[in-house]
Short mmCIF file of C-alpha atoms in Angstrom, two decimals:
data_model
loop_
_atom_site.label_atom_id
_atom_site.label_comp_id
_atom_site.label_asym_id
_atom_site.label_seq_id
_atom_site.Cartn_x
_atom_site.Cartn_y
_atom_site.Cartn_z
CA ALA I 1004 -0.82 -39.15 10.84
CA MET I 1005 -0.36 -36.66 13.72
CA HIS I 1006 -0.65 -33.69 11.39
CA GLN I 1007 -3.64 -35.22 9.56
CA ALA I 1008 -5.42 -35.57 12.93
CA LEU I 1009 -4.73 -31.91 13.65
CA LYS I 1010 -5.99 -30.89 10.21
CA ASP I 1011 -9.18 -32.97 10.77
CA ALA I 1012 -9.69 -31.25 14.15
CA GLY I 1013 -9.21 -27.76 12.66
CA ILE I 1014 -5.99 -27.17 14.61
CA ARG I 1015 -2.84 -25.61 13.08
CA TYR I 1016 -0.60 -28.28 11.49
CA ILE I 1017 2.44 -28.52 9.29
CA ARG I 1018 1.82 -29.44 5.67
CA GLY I 1019 3.90 -32.36 4.50
CA ARG I 1020 4.02 -35.54 2.43
CA ILE I 1021 5.86 -38.79 2.60
CA VAL I 1022 7.90 -39.43 -0.56
CA SER I 1023 9.93 -42.43 -1.76
CA SER I 1024 11.66 -41.02 -4.82
CA LEU I 1025 13.39 -37.92 -6.09
CA GLU I 1026 10.58 -37.39 -8.57
CA GLU I 1027 7.94 -37.42 -5.83
CA ALA I 1028 10.03 -35.01 -3.77
CA GLU I 1029 10.36 -32.56 -6.71
CA ALA I 1030 6.62 -32.73 -7.46
CA TYR I 1031 5.63 -32.10 -3.84
CA TYR I 1032 8.12 -29.26 -3.44
CA HIS I 1033 6.52 -27.42 -6.35
CA GLU I 1034 3.00 -28.24 -5.10
CA LEU I 1035 3.78 -27.03 -1.61
CA GLY I 1036 4.90 -23.63 -2.88
CA ASN I 1037 7.27 -22.98 0.05
CA GLU I 1038 10.89 -22.12 -0.78
CA GLN I 1039 12.10 -23.41 2.57
CA VAL I 1040 11.30 -27.00 3.53
CA VAL I 1041 12.41 -29.66 5.98
CA VAL I 1042 13.47 -33.14 4.74
CA LYS I 1043 13.59 -35.82 7.35
CA ARG I 1044 13.62 -39.56 7.77
CA VAL I 1045 10.25 -41.11 8.63
CA ARG I 1046 12.14 -43.15 11.24
CA GLY I 1047 14.93 -41.44 13.16
CA ALA I 1048 16.00 -39.97 16.42
CA GLY I 1049 17.19 -36.56 17.51
CA THR I 1050 18.25 -34.53 14.52
CA GLN I 1051 19.64 -37.52 12.58
CA GLY I 1052 18.62 -37.26 8.93
CA VAL I 1053 16.87 -33.88 9.38
CA TYR I 1054 17.71 -31.20 6.78
CA LEU I 1055 16.63 -27.53 6.90
CA CYS I 1056 16.55 -26.65 3.23
CA ALA I 1057 16.56 -23.00 2.16
CA ASN I 1058 15.69 -23.70 -1.47
CA PHE I 1059 14.96 -26.28 -4.16
CA ASP I 1060 18.65 -27.20 -4.74
CA GLU I 1061 19.21 -27.88 -1.04
CA MET I 1062 16.08 -29.99 -0.89
CA ILE I 1063 17.24 -32.07 -3.91
CA ALA I 1064 20.69 -32.57 -2.37
CA ALA I 1065 19.15 -33.71 0.95
CA VAL I 1066 16.76 -36.15 -0.71
CA LYS I 1067 19.51 -37.61 -2.87
CA ARG I 1068 21.79 -37.99 0.18
CA GLU I 1069 19.16 -39.71 2.28
CA LEU I 1070 17.91 -41.99 -0.48
CA ALA I 1071 21.45 -43.06 -1.34
CA CYS I 1072 22.23 -43.63 2.35
CA ALA I 1073 19.07 -45.71 2.82
CA VAL I 1074 19.76 -47.93 -0.20
CA GLN I 1075 23.36 -48.46 0.95
CA ASN I 1076 22.34 -49.40 4.49
CA GLU I 1077 19.02 -51.14 3.96
CA GLY I 1078 19.08 -52.25 0.37
CA ALA I 1079 15.95 -50.26 -0.57
CA ALA I 1080 14.80 -46.70 -0.55
CA VAL I 1081 13.02 -45.69 2.65
CA PRO I 1082 10.39 -43.05 2.77
CA LEU I 1083 11.20 -39.44 3.63
CA LEU I 1084 8.96 -36.73 4.95
CA ILE I 1085 9.01 -33.32 3.26
CA GLN I 1086 7.36 -30.51 5.20
CA GLU I 1087 6.98 -26.79 5.01
CA ARG I 1088 9.59 -25.18 7.22
CA ILE I 1089 8.35 -23.25 10.25
CA ILE I 1090 10.88 -20.74 11.57
CA GLY I 1091 10.65 -19.81 15.20
CA LYS I 1092 11.59 -21.04 18.69
CA GLU I 1093 11.35 -24.75 19.32
CA TYR I 1094 9.98 -26.10 22.57
CA ILE I 1095 9.44 -29.37 24.38
CA VAL I 1096 6.20 -29.71 26.27
CA ASN I 1097 6.18 -32.86 28.40
CA THR I 1098 2.74 -33.88 29.65
CA VAL I 1099 0.95 -36.58 31.57
CA SER I 1100 -2.70 -37.49 31.00
CA CYS I 1101 -5.31 -39.39 32.99
CA GLY I 1102 -8.85 -39.88 31.74
CA GLY I 1103 -8.35 -37.19 29.08
CA LYS I 1104 -7.24 -34.58 31.63
CA HIS I 1105 -3.80 -33.20 30.74
CA ARG I 1106 -1.11 -31.66 32.93
CA MET I 1107 2.21 -30.15 31.93
CA ALA I 1108 5.14 -31.93 33.57
CA SER I 1109 7.91 -29.73 32.17
CA LEU I 1110 8.66 -27.11 29.57
CA TRP I 1111 11.98 -26.70 27.73
CA GLU I 1112 13.35 -24.46 24.97
CA TYR I 1113 15.68 -25.85 22.36
CA ASP I 1114 18.61 -23.96 20.88
CA LYS I 1115 19.79 -25.65 17.71
CA VAL I 1116 22.38 -24.50 15.16
CA ARG I 1117 22.23 -25.17 11.41
CA LEU I 1118 25.31 -26.96 10.13
CA SER I 1119 26.89 -26.30 6.75
CA ASN I 1120 25.40 -29.52 5.22
CA GLY I 1121 21.81 -28.40 6.04
CA THR I 1122 21.46 -30.61 9.08
CA ASN I 1123 21.20 -29.16 12.61
CA ALA I 1124 22.67 -29.94 16.01
CA TYR I 1125 21.66 -29.25 19.54
CA ASN I 1126 23.51 -26.32 21.09
CA HIS I 1127 21.65 -26.54 24.42
CA VAL I 1128 18.25 -27.00 26.03
CA ARG I 1129 16.93 -24.62 28.69
CA ALA I 1130 14.31 -25.41 31.27
CA ILE I 1131 11.50 -22.85 31.43
CA THR I 1132 10.78 -22.20 35.11
CA GLU I 1133 8.54 -19.12 34.75
CA LEU I 1134 5.68 -18.98 32.26
CA ASP I 1135 4.75 -15.98 30.19
CA ILE I 1136 1.68 -15.44 27.99
CA GLY I 1137 3.33 -17.09 24.96
CA HIS I 1138 4.07 -20.18 27.01
CA SER I 1139 0.45 -20.38 28.22
CA ARG I 1140 -0.74 -20.32 24.60
CA LEU I 1141 1.76 -23.07 23.75
CA ILE I 1142 0.57 -25.26 26.61
CA ARG I 1143 -3.10 -24.82 25.70
CA TYR I 1144 -2.23 -25.76 22.12
CA ALA I 1145 -0.29 -28.84 23.33
CA PHE I 1146 -3.39 -29.97 25.26
CA ASP I 1147 -5.54 -29.45 22.12
CA VAL I 1148 -3.04 -31.62 20.18
CA LEU I 1149 -3.35 -34.41 22.78
CA ASP I 1150 -7.14 -34.31 22.44
CA ALA I 1151 -6.92 -34.30 18.62
CA ILE I 1152 -4.66 -37.34 18.47
CA GLY I 1153 -6.64 -39.19 21.10
CA ILE I 1154 -4.30 -39.28 24.06
CA GLN I 1155 -6.29 -40.21 27.16
CA TYR I 1156 -3.64 -41.76 29.42
CA GLY I 1157 0.11 -41.61 29.91
CA PRO I 1158 3.13 -39.42 29.39
CA VAL I 1159 3.83 -37.53 26.13
CA HIS I 1160 6.98 -35.79 24.94
CA GLY I 1161 5.86 -33.12 22.47
CA GLU I 1162 7.98 -30.94 20.30
CA PHE I 1163 6.53 -27.64 19.06
CA MET I 1164 7.56 -24.55 17.14
CA LEU I 1165 6.36 -21.09 18.15
CA ASP I 1166 6.39 -18.46 15.37
CA GLU I 1167 4.48 -15.26 14.63
CA LYS I 1168 1.32 -17.31 13.86
CA GLY I 1169 1.49 -19.11 17.20
CA PRO I 1170 2.33 -22.66 18.18
CA VAL I 1171 2.44 -25.67 15.86
CA LEU I 1172 3.26 -29.31 16.44
CA ILE I 1173 6.45 -30.80 15.13
CA GLU I 1174 5.86 -34.26 16.64
CA VAL I 1175 4.80 -36.09 19.72
CA ASN I 1176 6.15 -39.33 21.18
#
């Protein structure tokens, strides 16, 4: 829903689709046309159940693993999100809003490492204490995201990727 709101507002978003079966995952992979994709649980925390897939075979293995795990633990398949993979630096932009006016509370840069099974783990997180031009662009984009998804009041923890095309939302909470 976050990315649909960005698409509707004409803001850069990550293409993706929620799937509930291996057949749906295969069909969307071919429709998407990206070799590298991300497979992740619709409900999860941190990097649990997130797979960075370099190709079709890795995507299939990740979907099979997650669907089997879901059936074992919950008795039924749970939906998964398949997205195009954006490669760049990942940031946290924490904000607070009041009456639609947004302020940045903190900015952090993630450093994650890809594990052999396709998942990733946090290596460390670094606080950004001095802004450069790229950070300013990221913060402006984060504020545009808040407007597009209708945030008027309260704190938001946003995760973003910054690549050669500029910033793009991963998710906000």
